[in-house]
Coordinates of C-alpha atoms in Angstrom, one line a residue:
X1 CA 23.5 -0.9 35.0
X2 CA 22.3 0.1 31.6
X3 CA 20.9 -2.6 29.3
X4 CA 20.8 -1.2 25.8
X5 CA 19.0 -3.3 23.2
X6 CA 20.1 -2.3 19.7
X7 CA 19.5 -4.1 16.4
X8 CA 21.3 -3.9 13.0
X9 CA 20.4 -6.1 10.0
X10 CA 22.2 -6.0 6.7
X11 CA 20.4 -6.5 3.4
X12 CA 16.8 -6.1 4.5
X13 CA 14.1 -4.2 2.5
X14 CA 12.0 -2.3 5.0
X15 CA 9.0 0.0 5.1
X16 CA 9.1 3.7 5.9
X17 CA 10.8 5.1 8.9
X18 CA 8.9 8.1 10.2
X19 CA 5.5 7.9 11.7
X20 CA 2.6 8.6 9.4
X21 CA 0.7 11.9 9.7
X22 CA -2.5 13.0 8.1
X23 CA -1.9 14.8 4.8
X24 CA -5.3 15.0 3.1
X25 CA -8.8 14.2 4.5
X26 CA -11.3 13.7 1.7
X27 CA -14.2 14.2 4.0
X28 CA -17.7 14.4 2.6
X29 CA -17.9 18.2 3.0
X30 CA -14.7 18.7 0.9
X31 CA -14.9 15.6 -1.3
X32 CA -16.4 17.2 -4.4
X33 CA -13.9 20.1 -4.4
X34 CA -11.0 17.7 -4.2
X35 CA -12.0 15.5 -7.2
X36 CA -12.7 16.2 -10.8
X37 CA -15.5 14.6 -12.8
X38 CA -14.1 13.0 -15.9
X39 CA -16.4 13.1 -18.9
X40 CA -14.2 11.9 -21.8
X41 CA -14.7 8.5 -23.5
X42 CA -13.9 5.6 -21.2
X43 CA -10.1 4.9 -21.7
X44 CA -10.9 1.2 -21.0
X45 CA -13.5 1.2 -23.8
X46 CA -16.4 0.3 -21.6
X47 CA -20.1 0.8 -22.5
X48 CA -20.4 3.8 -20.2
X49 CA -21.3 7.5 -20.4
X50 CA -19.4 9.4 -17.7
X51 CA -21.4 12.5 -16.8
X52 CA -20.3 15.9 -15.4
X53 CA -20.8 17.1 -11.9
X54 CA -24.1 19.0 -12.5
X55 CA -25.7 16.0 -14.3
X56 CA -24.5 13.6 -11.7
X57 CA -25.9 15.7 -8.8
X58 CA -29.2 16.4 -10.7
X59 CA -29.8 12.8 -11.5
X60 CA -28.9 11.5 -8.1
X61 CA -25.6 9.8 -9.2
X62 CA -23.5 11.8 -6.8
X63 CA -24.5 12.9 -3.3
X64 CA -23.2 13.5 0.2
X65 CA -25.3 12.9 3.3
X66 CA -24.5 12.6 6.9
X67 CA -20.8 12.4 6.2
X68 CA -21.1 9.7 3.5
X69 CA -20.2 10.1 -0.1
X70 CA -22.4 8.1 -2.6
X71 CA -21.6 7.5 -6.2
X72 CA -24.1 5.6 -8.4
X73 CA -24.8 4.5 -11.9
X74 CA -28.1 5.1 -13.7
X75 CA -30.5 2.3 -12.8
X76 CA -33.7 3.8 -14.3
X77 CA -33.3 4.3 -18.0
X78 CA -32.5 2.2 -21.0
X79 CA -28.9 3.2 -22.1
X80 CA -28.0 4.7 -25.4
X81 CA -25.1 6.5 -27.1
X82 CA -21.8 5.9 -25.3
X83 CA -23.5 3.7 -22.7
X84 CA -25.0 3.6 -19.2
X85 CA -24.6 6.9 -17.2
X86 CA -22.0 6.7 -14.4
X87 CA -19.4 8.8 -12.7
X88 CA -15.6 8.6 -12.8
X89 CA -13.8 10.8 -10.3
X90 CA -10.1 11.7 -10.3
X91 CA -8.4 13.4 -7.4
X92 CA -7.0 16.9 -8.2
X93 CA -3.9 16.1 -6.2
X94 CA -1.3 13.5 -7.1
X95 CA 1.0 11.5 -4.8
X96 CA 4.4 9.9 -4.5
X97 CA 4.6 7.5 -1.6
X98 CA 2.4 7.5 1.5
X99 CA -0.5 5.7 3.1
X100 CA -4.0 5.7 1.6
X101 CA -6.8 4.5 3.9
X102 CA -10.4 4.2 2.8
X103 CA -13.5 3.1 4.8
X104 CA -16.2 1.8 2.5
X105 CA -19.7 1.1 3.6
X106 CA -20.9 -0.3 0.2
X107 CA -19.3 -1.0 -3.2
X108 CA -20.9 -2.1 -6.5
X109 CA -22.1 -5.6 -6.0
X110 CA -21.2 -8.8 -7.9
X111 CA -23.3 -7.8 -10.9
X112 CA -23.1 -9.1 -14.4
X113 CA -21.6 -6.5 -16.8
X114 CA -20.3 -4.2 -14.0
X115 CA -16.6 -3.3 -13.7
X116 CA -15.9 -1.1 -10.6
X117 CA -12.5 0.0 -9.4
X118 CA -10.8 2.1 -6.7
X119 CA -7.3 2.7 -8.0
X120 CA -4.4 5.1 -8.6
X121 CA -2.7 6.1 -11.9
X122 CA -0.2 8.6 -13.2
X123 CA -0.3 11.1 -16.1
X124 CA 1.8 9.0 -18.5
X125 CA 0.3 5.5 -18.5
X126 CA 1.9 3.0 -18.3
X127 CA 5.2 4.7 -17.7
X128 CA 4.0 6.3 -14.4
X129 CA 2.3 3.1 -13.3
X130 CA -1.2 2.1 -12.1
X131 CA -2.1 0.7 -8.7
X132 CA -5.4 -1.2 -8.6
X133 CA -6.5 -1.4 -5.0
X134 CA -10.0 -2.7 -5.5
X135 CA -11.2 -4.2 -8.8
X136 CA -13.5 -6.9 -10.2
X137 CA -16.0 -7.8 -12.8
X138 CA -19.3 -9.6 -13.1
X139 CA -20.1 -12.1 -10.3
X140 CA -16.6 -12.0 -8.9
X141 CA -16.6 -12.8 -5.2
X142 CA -13.1 -11.7 -4.0
X143 CA -10.9 -8.7 -4.7
X144 CA -8.2 -8.5 -7.4
X145 CA -5.2 -6.3 -6.7
X146 CA -3.0 -5.5 -9.7
X147 CA -0.1 -3.3 -10.7
X148 CA 0.5 -2.1 -14.3
X149 CA 3.8 -0.6 -15.5
X150 CA 6.0 -0.1 -18.4
X151 CA 8.7 -2.7 -19.3
X152 CA 11.3 -3.6 -16.8
X153 CA 9.2 -4.3 -13.7
X154 CA 8.4 -7.7 -12.3
X155 CA 6.4 -8.1 -9.0
X156 CA 4.8 -11.2 -7.4
X157 CA 6.6 -13.3 -10.0
X158 CA 4.9 -11.7 -13.0
X159 CA 5.8 -9.1 -15.6
X160 CA 3.8 -6.0 -14.8
X161 CA 4.7 -4.5 -18.2
X162 CA 3.5 -7.4 -20.3
X163 CA 1.4 -6.5 -23.4
X164 CA 2.3 -2.8 -23.0
X165 CA 1.2 -2.8 -19.4
X166 CA -2.3 -4.0 -20.1
X167 CA -1.9 -7.4 -18.5
X168 CA -0.3 -6.2 -15.3
X169 CA 0.8 -8.3 -12.4
X170 CA -1.6 -9.1 -9.5
X171 CA -2.9 -11.3 -6.8
X172 CA -6.4 -12.2 -5.7
X173 CA -7.8 -12.2 -2.2
X174 CA -9.2 -15.4 -0.8
X175 CA -11.6 -13.5 1.4
X176 CA -15.2 -13.5 0.1
X177 CA -16.0 -10.5 2.2
X178 CA -13.3 -8.4 0.3
X179 CA -15.5 -7.6 -2.8
X180 CA -19.0 -7.2 -4.2
X181 CA -21.9 -8.9 -2.6
X182 CA -19.9 -10.5 0.2
X183 CA -18.3 -7.1 1.1
X184 CA -21.7 -5.5 1.2
X185 CA -23.4 -8.2 3.3
X186 CA -20.7 -7.7 5.9
X187 CA -21.4 -4.0 6.0
X188 CA -18.2 -3.0 4.2
X189 CA -14.7 -2.7 5.5
X190 CA -11.4 -0.8 5.3
X191 CA -8.7 -0.9 2.6
X192 CA -5.2 0.5 3.0
X193 CA -2.3 1.0 0.6
X194 CA 1.2 1.7 1.8
X195 CA 3.6 2.9 -0.9
X196 CA 7.3 3.3 -0.2
X197 CA 10.4 3.1 -2.3
X198 CA 10.7 -0.6 -1.3
X199 CA 7.2 -2.0 -1.7
X200 CA 3.5 -1.5 -2.4
X201 CA 1.4 -3.2 0.3
X202 CA -2.4 -3.5 0.3
X203 CA -4.5 -4.5 3.4
X204 CA -8.1 -5.4 3.7
X205 CA -9.9 -5.3 7.0
X206 CA -13.4 -6.7 7.1
X207 CA -15.9 -4.7 9.2
X208 CA -15.3 -5.5 12.8
X209 CA -11.6 -6.5 12.3
X210 CA -10.1 -3.1 11.8
X211 CA -6.9 -2.5 13.8
X212 CA -6.9 0.2 16.4
X213 CA -6.0 3.6 14.9
X214 CA -6.3 2.6 11.3
X215 CA -8.7 5.6 10.7
X216 CA -7.0 7.9 13.2
X217 CA -4.5 10.7 12.6
X218 CA -1.4 8.6 12.8
X219 CA -2.0 5.0 11.7
X220 CA 0.9 2.5 12.1
X221 CA 1.0 -0.3 9.5
X222 CA 3.9 -2.0 11.3
X223 CA 1.4 -3.0 14.0
X224 CA -1.1 -4.5 11.5
X225 CA -1.4 -8.1 10.3
X226 CA 0.3 -9.3 7.1
X227 CA -1.0 -7.4 4.0
X228 CA -3.4 -9.0 1.6
X229 CA -1.0 -8.2 -1.2
X230 CA 2.7 -7.5 -1.0
X231 CA 4.4 -6.1 -4.1
X232 CA 8.0 -6.1 -3.0
X233 CA 10.4 -4.1 -5.1
X234 CA 14.1 -4.8 -5.5
X235 CA 16.2 -6.0 -8.4
X236 CA 13.0 -7.0 -10.3
X237 CA 11.4 -3.6 -10.1
X238 CA 12.5 -0.2 -9.0
X239 CA 9.3 1.1 -7.4
X240 CA 10.3 4.8 -7.7
X241 CA 11.0 4.5 -11.4
X242 CA 7.7 2.7 -12.3
X243 CA 5.2 4.4 -9.9
X244 CA 5.0 8.2 -9.6
X245 CA 2.6 11.1 -9.6
X246 CA -0.4 9.0 -8.9
X247 CA -4.0 10.4 -8.7
X248 CA -6.8 8.6 -6.9
X249 CA -9.6 7.3 -9.1
X250 CA -13.1 6.0 -8.5
X251 CA -15.1 4.6 -11.4
X252 CA -17.8 2.1 -12.3
X253 CA -17.8 1.1 -16.0
X254 CA -19.5 -1.7 -17.9
X255 CA -18.4 -4.5 -20.2
X256 CA -15.0 -4.5 -21.9
X257 CA -13.1 -6.7 -19.3
X258 CA -16.5 -7.7 -17.9
X259 CA -17.7 -8.3 -21.5
X260 CA -14.7 -10.6 -22.2
X261 CA -15.7 -12.8 -19.2
X262 CA -19.5 -12.3 -19.8
X263 CA -20.1 -15.6 -21.7
X264 CA -18.5 -17.7 -19.0
X265 CA -20.3 -16.3 -15.9
X266 CA -23.3 -14.3 -17.2
X267 CA -24.5 -16.1 -20.4
X268 CA -28.0 -16.5 -19.0
X269 CA -28.4 -12.7 -18.8
X270 CA -28.2 -12.0 -22.6
X271 CA -26.4 -12.6 -25.8
X272 CA -23.8 -9.9 -25.2
X273 CA -22.7 -7.7 -22.3
X274 CA -23.7 -4.5 -24.1
X275 CA -27.2 -5.7 -24.8
X276 CA -27.7 -6.7 -21.2
X277 CA -26.4 -3.5 -19.8
X278 CA -28.3 -1.4 -22.2
X279 CA -31.7 -2.9 -21.6
X280 CA -31.9 -3.9 -17.9
X281 CA -31.4 -0.7 -15.9
X282 CA -33.1 -2.2 -12.8
X283 CA -30.4 -4.8 -12.4
X284 CA -27.8 -2.1 -11.6
X285 CA -29.5 -0.6 -8.5
X286 CA -26.8 -2.1 -6.3
X287 CA -23.9 -0.8 -8.4
X288 CA -23.0 2.1 -6.1
X289 CA -20.2 3.2 -3.8
X290 CA -20.7 4.6 -0.3
X291 CA -17.6 6.1 1.2
X292 CA -17.4 6.7 5.0
X293 CA -13.9 8.2 4.8
X294 CA -10.8 8.6 2.6
X295 CA -7.5 9.8 4.1
X296 CA -4.0 10.1 2.7
X297 CA -1.1 10.1 5.1
X298 CA 2.5 11.2 4.5
X299 CA 5.7 9.7 5.8
X300 CA 8.6 12.0 5.1
X301 CA 11.1 9.3 6.2
X302 CA 9.9 6.9 3.4
X303 CA 11.3 9.2 0.7
X304 CA 14.6 10.3 2.2
X305 CA 17.4 10.2 -0.3
X306 CA 20.2 10.2 2.3
X307 CA 20.7 8.1 5.4
X308 CA 19.7 9.4 8.8
X309 CA 21.9 8.5 11.8
X310 CA 20.3 6.2 14.4
X311 CA 20.1 7.8 17.8
X312 CA 19.7 6.1 21.2
X313 CA 20.3 6.7 24.8
X314 CA 23.8 6.7 26.3
X315 CA 25.7 3.5 26.9
X316 CA 29.1 2.9 28.5
X317 CA 32.1 3.3 26.3
X318 CA 33.5 0.0 25.2
X319 CA 30.0 -1.7 25.2
X320 CA 29.1 -4.0 22.4
X321 CA 25.7 -4.6 21.0
X322 CA 25.6 -8.0 19.3
X323 CA 22.8 -9.5 17.1
X324 CA 23.2 -13.3 16.7
X325 CA 20.6 -15.2 14.6
X326 CA 19.4 -18.5 16.1
X327 CA 19.3 -20.1 12.6
X328 CA 21.0 -19.8 9.3
X329 CA 18.4 -18.8 6.7
X330 CA 18.9 -19.7 3.0
X331 CA 19.9 -16.6 1.0
X332 CA 17.0 -15.4 -1.2
X333 CA 17.3 -14.5 -4.8
X334 CA 17.2 -10.9 -3.9
X335 CA 19.4 -10.2 -0.9
X336 CA 17.3 -7.1 -0.1
X337 CA 14.1 -9.0 0.5
X338 CA 13.4 -10.5 3.9
X339 CA 12.2 -14.0 4.1
X340 CA 9.0 -14.8 6.0
X341 CA 8.3 -17.2 8.8
X342 CA 11.9 -17.4 10.2
X343 CA 12.6 -18.0 13.8
X344 CA 13.2 -15.1 16.3
X345 CA 16.8 -13.9 16.8
X346 CA 18.5 -13.3 20.0
X347 CA 20.0 -9.9 20.7
X348 CA 22.9 -9.7 23.3
X349 CA 24.1 -6.7 25.2
X350 CA 27.7 -7.2 26.4
X351 CA 29.0 -5.1 29.3
X352 CA 32.1 -6.1 31.2
X353 CA 31.4 -9.8 30.7
X354 CA 27.7 -9.6 31.7
X355 CA 25.4 -10.8 28.9
X356 CA 21.6 -10.1 28.7
X357 CA 19.6 -11.7 25.9
X358 CA 16.4 -10.4 24.3
X359 CA 14.2 -12.4 21.9
X360 CA 12.9 -10.4 19.0
X361 CA 10.3 -11.6 16.4
X362 CA 12.1 -10.6 13.3
X363 CA 13.2 -11.9 9.9
X364 CA 16.8 -11.9 8.7
X365 CA 18.7 -12.6 5.6
X366 CA 22.1 -13.0 7.2
X367 CA 23.5 -15.5 9.6
X368 CA 26.5 -13.3 10.6
X369 CA 26.3 -11.3 13.8
X370 CA 26.5 -7.6 13.4
X371 CA 28.4 -5.7 16.1
X372 CA 28.7 -2.0 16.8
X373 CA 31.5 -1.1 19.3
X374 CA 31.2 2.2 21.2
X375 CA 34.8 3.5 21.3
X376 CA 36.1 5.7 24.2
X377 CA 34.4 9.1 23.9
X378 CA 31.4 7.7 22.1
X379 CA 28.3 7.5 24.2
X380 CA 25.7 6.6 21.6
X381 CA 25.4 4.5 18.5
X382 CA 24.6 7.8 16.8
X383 CA 28.2 8.9 17.4
X384 CA 29.6 5.5 16.3
X385 CA 27.6 6.0 13.0
X386 CA 28.8 9.5 12.5
X387 CA 32.4 8.8 13.4
X388 CA 32.6 5.7 11.2
X389 CA 32.9 2.8 13.6
X390 CA 30.6 0.8 11.5
X391 CA 29.8 -2.9 11.9
X392 CA 32.7 -4.9 13.3
X393 CA 34.5 -6.6 10.5
X394 CA 32.7 -4.5 7.9
X395 CA 33.0 -1.1 6.3
X396 CA 32.5 2.3 7.9
X397 CA 28.9 3.6 8.0
X398 CA 30.1 7.0 6.9
X399 CA 31.6 5.7 3.7
X400 CA 29.9 4.4 0.5
X401 CA 31.5 1.1 -0.5
X402 CA 29.7 -1.5 -2.6
X403 CA 29.3 -3.9 0.3
X404 CA 27.2 -1.5 2.4
X405 CA 26.6 1.8 0.7
X406 CA 24.1 4.5 1.5
X407 CA 21.1 2.4 0.3
X408 CA 21.9 -0.3 2.8
X409 CA 22.1 2.3 5.6
X410 CA 18.6 3.4 4.8
X411 CA 17.3 -0.1 4.5
X412 CA 18.7 -1.1 7.9
X413 CA 17.3 1.9 9.5
X414 CA 13.8 1.5 8.0
X415 CA 13.6 -2.2 8.7
X416 CA 14.4 -1.5 12.4
X417 CA 11.4 0.8 12.7
X418 CA 9.1 -1.5 10.6
X419 CA 9.5 -4.3 13.1
X420 CA 9.4 -2.0 16.1
X421 CA 12.7 -3.2 17.3
X422 CA 14.8 -0.3 16.0
X423 CA 16.2 0.7 19.4
X424 CA 14.9 0.5 22.9
X425 CA 16.6 1.3 26.2
X426 CA 15.7 -0.2 29.6
X427 CA 17.3 1.2 32.7
X428 CA 17.8 -1.4 35.4
X429 CA 19.4 -0.8 38.8

């Protein structure tokens, strides 16, 4: 007897469908050729002098050694002119969707006057968006993750386009090993950003807690713990409209935001942030990045614009696959966003009166069972999809009515794979 477990959920916003594969490896031997050294005035108005590649290498502000990329600030000379020497690097390649994974051995410490960031931004700020993966100022002890956009995007309950995008919308980590001194004392860690049409998720894994395969050729975020920050799109923000053509950026600047907060956390260091940064070069010896690896992975399925039929192994004609929730969740404000912490559902496979139940740790927004019936001549759910059987009591999959539509088809399919319960077959005798 065949026991076919198959799951369909309506109205869920998922992650990407296809497995991730390595797209770009910013290894130490190629790193400098994959980034550009920015030398213009600091767009954030910091007290900083971004130097070119030759100056950076000559003065020891950029180097690669034993597979590690190091980026420093000047910690020897009294600053003058535009400010303290530093480097700002922007990737030559831009991205739309994907998975960015970085292993960092050391980041700039929790130092007064310092404002380091590892982030992504597009060519038309704020219309093309900004993704701040790592950011902090002064003596900050935990990471701040923020999104900046044009008007019309609200994430994590905040307006990301407020004040022309300058304010942004963000969330702070509660992990003291996620930033600055605490991060360095723990010998670093791994950050990851997953960017799909549905959400922007950021993970932090302290050294020693990295999931298996996170630095491999095909990492699988669906097997990881909950992200440190979840910026879920939907009716409040169309991710693809507000985030596009993003370049990767490293920089360490001084003052500005750090200057605004200087009096509250660093007043003992000097009258102003600029005076302190200018005259105390030795205090910035720990303001450097050491990068073990940086990789970008692609996921073609995450950017598909048309639904892909679900395939599975054959099942007897007339079989029904039934999903029945064990509880009735309250509808959320956005029907496309899954709730967290709900109870497992029970999936039933019906074959000639015999019922087999499977528990699945999933979240659902609907209490109504979803049924796919395999008609005579149809041997797989794929055929039912293509021939328009659709959910029992609902509309045909092959059509595009308001109640389901092609977007719902994609959402269902992606959610299945995200929770690793998309479809599985067990052959029992």
